[in-house]
C-alpha positions as a printed NumPy array, in Angstrom:
array([[ 14.439, -29.834, -26.045],
       [ 11.067, -29.668, -25.202],
       [  9.667, -31.763, -22.378],
       [  5.549, -32.263, -22.212],
       [  3.434, -32.699, -20.14 ],
       [  0.118, -32.782, -18.445],
       [ -1.251, -30.175, -15.745],
       [ -4.693, -30.349, -13.854],
       [ -7.084, -26.974, -14.839],
       [-10.92 , -26.333, -14.688],
       [-11.744, -28.857, -17.508],
       [ -9.933, -31.982, -17.133],
       [ -6.177, -32.202, -17.454],
       [ -3.944, -29.514, -19.94 ],
       [ -1.541, -30.342, -22.014],
       [  1.744, -28.072, -22.021],
       [  5.602, -28.076, -24.094],
       [  7.931, -27.142, -21.698],
       [ 11.505, -25.142, -22.6  ],
       [ 14.532, -24.639, -20.309],
       [ 14.283, -23.627, -16.478],
       [ 13.339, -20.06 , -14.839],
       [ 15.902, -18.082, -14.692],
       [ 16.592, -15.013, -13.848],
       [ 13.703, -13.788, -17.082],
       [ 10.443, -13.982, -16.547],
       [  9.326, -17.521, -18.854],
       [  7.177, -16.632, -22.09 ],
       [  4.301, -18.934, -21.444],
       [  2.503, -18.903, -24.992],
       [ -0.233, -20.143, -26.679],
       [ -1.633, -21.309, -30.005],
       [ -4.589, -20.246, -32.758],
       [ -7.59 , -22.462, -33.846],
       [ -7.783, -25.308, -33.715],
       [ -3.514, -25.982, -33.625],
       [ -1.982, -26.632, -30.628],
       [  0.826, -26.087, -28.807],
       [  3.066, -27.982, -31.315],
       [  3.315, -24.859, -33.579],
       [  5.696, -23.105, -30.677],
       [  7.99 , -26.902, -30.798],
       [ 10.94 , -24.984, -32.746],
       [ 10.324, -21.673, -31.811],
       [ 11.084, -22.613, -28.007],
       [ 13.833, -25.185, -29.004],
       [ 15.611, -22.081, -29.468],
       [ 13.657, -19.672, -26.503],
       [ 16.135, -22.59 , -24.324],
       [ 19.578, -22.751, -25.864],
       [ 19.486, -19.099, -25.308],
       [ 18.415, -19.524, -21.763],
       [ 15.321, -18.657, -21.264],
       [ 12.518, -21.206, -20.683],
       [  9.277, -21.543, -22.78 ],
       [  5.533, -23.394, -22.133],
       [  2.941, -23.462, -24.179],
       [ -0.016, -25.014, -23.79 ],
       [ -2.566, -26.638, -25.606],
       [ -6.198, -24.619, -25.513],
       [ -9.066, -27.065, -23.399],
       [-10.436, -28.929, -26.25 ],
       [ -7.19 , -28.316, -28.3  ],
       [ -4.255, -30.433, -28.336],
       [ -4.36 , -32.666, -26.054],
       [ -6.164, -30.688, -23.418],
       [ -9.247, -31.728, -23.115],
       [-12.361, -30.105, -23.721],
       [-15.445, -27.533, -21.399],
       [-18.17 , -29.569, -21.045],
       [-20.23 , -27.161, -23.804],
       [-18.293, -23.67 , -26.407],
       [-16.126, -21.341, -24.241],
       [-15.696, -18.348, -24.25 ],
       [-12.076, -16.594, -24.947],
       [-12.795, -15.637, -19.999],
       [-13.184, -19.4  , -20.626],
       [ -9.787, -19.623, -22.254],
       [ -8.219, -17.294, -20.152],
       [ -9.346, -18.553, -16.968],
       [ -7.476, -22.311, -17.84 ],
       [ -4.535, -21.074, -18.934],
       [ -4.153, -18.765, -15.382],
       [ -5.348, -22.308, -14.162],
       [ -1.845, -24.102, -15.643],
       [  0.283, -21.682, -15.453],
       [ -0.295, -21.93 , -11.412],
       [ -0.522, -25.319, -11.308],
       [  2.965, -25.16 , -12.943],
       [  4.683, -23.136, -10.019],
       [  4.593, -20.02 , -11.667],
       [  3.99 , -16.898,  -9.497],
       [  4.89 , -14.4  , -11.861],
       [  6.741, -12.113, -13.117],
       [  5.397, -14.394, -16.963],
       [  5.447, -12.625, -20.765],
       [  2.662, -13.82 , -23.218],
       [  2.754, -14.923, -25.937],
       [ -0.526, -15.456, -28.333],
       [ -1.497, -16.679, -32.151],
       [ -4.045, -14.802, -33.66 ],
       [ -7.212, -16.457, -30.79 ],
       [ -4.356, -16.85 , -29.425],
       [ -3.475, -13.393, -28.88 ],
       [ -7.407, -12.949, -27.851],
       [ -6.8  , -14.585, -25.032],
       [ -3.855, -13.566, -23.678],
       [ -5.108,  -9.665, -24.158],
       [ -7.727, -10.682, -21.78 ],
       [ -5.112, -12.239, -18.793],
       [ -2.954,  -9.398, -19.647],
       [ -5.61 ,  -6.374, -18.513],
       [ -7.027,  -9.518, -15.668],
       [ -3.226, -10.172, -14.179],
       [ -1.583,  -6.696, -15.056],
       [  0.077,  -8.151, -10.904],
       [  1.18 , -11.624, -13.323],
       [  1.804, -10.6  , -16.635],
       [  4.983,  -8.095, -17.541],
       [  5.057,  -7.636, -21.327],
       [  2.837,  -9.161, -24.151],
       [  3.934, -10.445, -27.544],
       [  0.51 , -10.88 , -29.908],
       [  0.538, -12.631, -33.541],
       [ -1.939, -10.123, -35.092],
       [ -4.475,  -7.993, -32.563],
       [ -7.407,  -8.245, -35.049],
       [ -9.46 ,  -5.379, -34.918],
       [-13.1  ,  -6.833, -36.5  ],
       [-16.139,  -4.498, -38.032],
       [-19.861,  -5.853, -37.094],
       [-19.919,  -7.025, -40.744],
       [-16.059,  -8.481, -40.721],
       [-16.967, -10.41 , -38.177],
       [-20.734, -12.009, -39.166],
       [-18.982, -12.587, -42.137],
       [-16.148, -13.978, -39.971],
       [-19.105, -16.378, -38.05 ],
       [-20.503, -17.332, -41.103],
       [-16.738, -18.432, -42.855],
       [-15.927, -20.44 , -39.325],
       [-19.091, -21.515, -39.103],
       [-19.453, -25.635, -37.315],
       [-19.625, -27.852, -40.361],
       [-20.911, -31.251, -40.886],
       [-18.259, -34.039, -41.446],
       [-18.834, -35.445, -45.29 ],
       [-18.983, -39.585, -46.642],
       [-16.735, -38.794, -48.927],
       [-14.398, -36.439, -46.742],
       [-14.36 , -32.878, -48.934],
       [-14.148, -31.17 , -45.598],
       [-11.197, -32.778, -45.319],
       [ -9.937, -31.076, -48.567],
       [-10.954, -27.802, -47.546],
       [ -8.861, -27.87 , -44.747],
       [ -6.3  , -29.268, -46.327],
       [ -6.405, -26.351, -49.63 ],
       [ -6.825, -23.524, -47.138],
       [ -3.569, -24.68 , -44.499],
       [ -1.967, -24.886, -47.98 ],
       [ -2.734, -21.306, -49.205],
       [ -1.794, -20.241, -46.411],
       [  1.334, -21.987, -44.533],
       [  3.052, -23.44 , -47.996],
       [  6.704, -21.41 , -48.77 ],
       [  8.537, -18.631, -47.04 ],
       [ 10.658, -21.086, -45.09 ],
       [  7.899, -24.452, -45.581],
       [  7.697, -27.587, -47.335],
       [  4.865, -28.994, -48.467],
       [  6.113, -32.096, -46.292],
       [  6.624, -29.908, -43.127],
       [  3.052, -28.897, -43.826],
       [  1.759, -32.897, -44.028],
       [  3.556, -32.937, -40.965],
       [  1.867, -29.905, -39.148],
       [ -1.06 , -30.657, -40.542],
       [ -2.703, -32.711, -38.158],
       [ -2.595, -31.103, -35.565],
       [ -5.614, -28.909, -36.33 ],
       [ -7.398, -32.477, -36.674],
       [ -7.748, -33.972, -33.288],
       [-10.091, -31.961, -31.806],
       [-12.488, -33.395, -33.952],
       [-16.237, -32.292, -33.949],
       [-15.034, -28.884, -31.665],
       [-12.757, -27.767, -34.347],
       [-14.791, -24.353, -33.965],
       [-15.547, -23.394, -31.048],
       [-12.364, -21.906, -31.023],
       [-13.441, -19.773, -33.883],
       [-16.339, -19.323, -32.146],
       [-14.983, -17.701, -28.87 ],
       [-12.691, -15.913, -30.981],
       [-15.998, -13.487, -33.124],
       [-18.152, -13.666, -30.19 ],
       [-15.583, -11.508, -27.907],
       [-14.902,  -8.201, -27.746],
       [-13.907,  -6.518, -30.879],
       [-11.613,  -4.213, -28.73 ],
       [ -9.742,  -7.152, -27.658],
       [ -9.708,  -5.494, -24.311],
       [ -6.106,  -3.775, -25.717],
       [ -7.775,  -0.129, -24.517],
       [ -7.299,  -2.418, -20.77 ],
       [ -4.035,  -3.434, -21.04 ],
       [ -1.354,  -1.014, -19.573],
       [  1.639,  -3.798, -20.054],
       [  4.021,  -3.421, -23.638],
       [  2.128,  -5.181, -26.356],
       [  4.933,  -5.971, -29.547],
       [  2.657,  -6.897, -32.51 ],
       [  3.482,  -9.247, -35.183],
       [  1.291,  -8.232, -37.949],
       [  2.49 , -11.31 , -40.613],
       [  1.325, -11.17 , -43.815],
       [ -1.437, -13.683, -43.561],
       [ -6.277, -13.333, -43.087],
       [ -5.587, -10.756, -40.37 ],
       [ -3.267,  -8.301, -41.176],
       [ -5.367,  -5.657, -42.514],
       [ -7.339,  -5.928, -39.245],
       [ -4.687,  -5.641, -37.052],
       [ -2.874,  -2.16 , -38.78 ],
       [ -5.831,  -0.449, -36.158],
       [ -4.993,  -1.922, -33.093],
       [ -2.844,   1.076, -32.46 ],
       [ -5.288,   3.321, -31.659],
       [ -6.606,   0.99 , -28.918],
       [ -3.151,   0.093, -27.366],
       [ -1.818,   2.433, -24.569],
       [  1.494,   1.145, -25.115],
       [  1.983,  -0.988, -28.023],
       [  3.792,  -1.11 , -31.282],
       [  2.85 ,  -2.639, -34.323],
       [  5.925,  -4.519, -36.497],
       [  5.084,  -5.305, -40.823],
       [  6.149,  -7.92 , -41.053],
       [  5.468,  -8.84 , -45.304],
       [  7.709, -11.872, -45.592],
       [  6.473, -13.953, -42.609],
       [  2.542, -15.236, -42.823],
       [  1.553, -19.138, -41.158],
       [  3.91 , -21.364, -40.008],
       [  6.7  , -18.514, -39.463],
       [  7.57 , -20.036, -36.054],
       [  8.609, -23.258, -37.835],
       [  9.865, -21.993, -40.496],
       [ 11.679, -19.028, -39.427],
       [ 12.853, -20.339, -35.522],
       [ 15.312, -17.871, -35.155],
       [ 14.849, -15.151, -36.827],
       [ 10.935, -14.981, -34.549],
       [ 13.328, -15.864, -31.435],
       [ 15.79 , -12.76 , -31.952],
       [ 12.635,  -9.874, -32.497],
       [ 10.397, -11.013, -30.044],
       [ 13.329, -11.76 , -27.576],
       [ 14.373,  -8.235, -28.132],
       [ 11.106,  -7.013, -27.489],
       [ 11.062,  -8.914, -23.901],
       [ 14.251,  -8.43 , -23.402],
       [ 14.736,  -4.519, -23.499],
       [ 15.006,  -2.237, -20.645],
       [ 11.427,  -1.143, -19.12 ],
       [ 12.392,   2.356, -20.006],
       [ 12.151,   2.04 , -24.259],
       [ 10.574,  -1.578, -24.386],
       [ 10.66 ,  -1.367, -28.243],
       [ 13.777,   0.487, -28.301],
       [ 16.087,  -2.087, -29.342],
       [ 13.905,  -4.237, -31.793],
       [ 15.888,  -6.921, -34.107],
       [ 13.725,  -6.943, -36.909],
       [ 14.29 , -10.26 , -40.006],
       [ 14.783,  -8.691, -43.03 ],
       [ 12.397,  -7.125, -44.945],
       [ 10.601,  -5.502, -41.252],
       [  9.295,  -2.762, -40.6  ],
       [  7.806,  -0.944, -37.242],
       [  4.057,   0.027, -38.712]])
């Protein structure tokens, strides 16, 4: 059962989802994409617990049900908050990290800063942006004023359906997931602002730990194919049949793949990857 709790962080309380208990294997700490919450890992965490591994998903400060910083933060601010939450949870390390989009940047920053704490890293997308792409992303994901007619909500719904419907998810499931992205309210743009203001190399060249990048069919697919040139000890897996929502649509297969990496021998962490049908090494 996934339990929910709050821990103290640098900006107030941080909301966490916890499944399982700490065993011999390092717990997997999960960071979500913007502007969602740790809810995206709910079904995935349930599978991890059934398989005997502790999993924890933390709502980024200002998103989900975590208290916000006083001003728009950077990725390093989020990373320090996550480190504080991990410490408050009593996890001295080693831990494994899993990040999704903005969460991948937070995880990479934390892994680069704390090789003593982080053992392995899973990134759902590891986008390396060109200067022109960053300008366009900053334009697309800038703050949008709410509209009296609710058109700002409809615009977000259309985008959510475009990237999530199908591939394991029904419209009813999307309707259940959608509100999580609204919990940040007027802070919705903070996560994207931090992501597109972060170092364009994601600090991947500083991460010595093994890194597995899951490159699903989403809006950062092409940018994530640039990651291998920067990674010191990494592997990209192409997952063209998966997209946003795959952790809800295919939680068992996602757990197969992630755990095959986390459980692999230290001498060959990528040697036993359990790829889903249609998946292939990048």
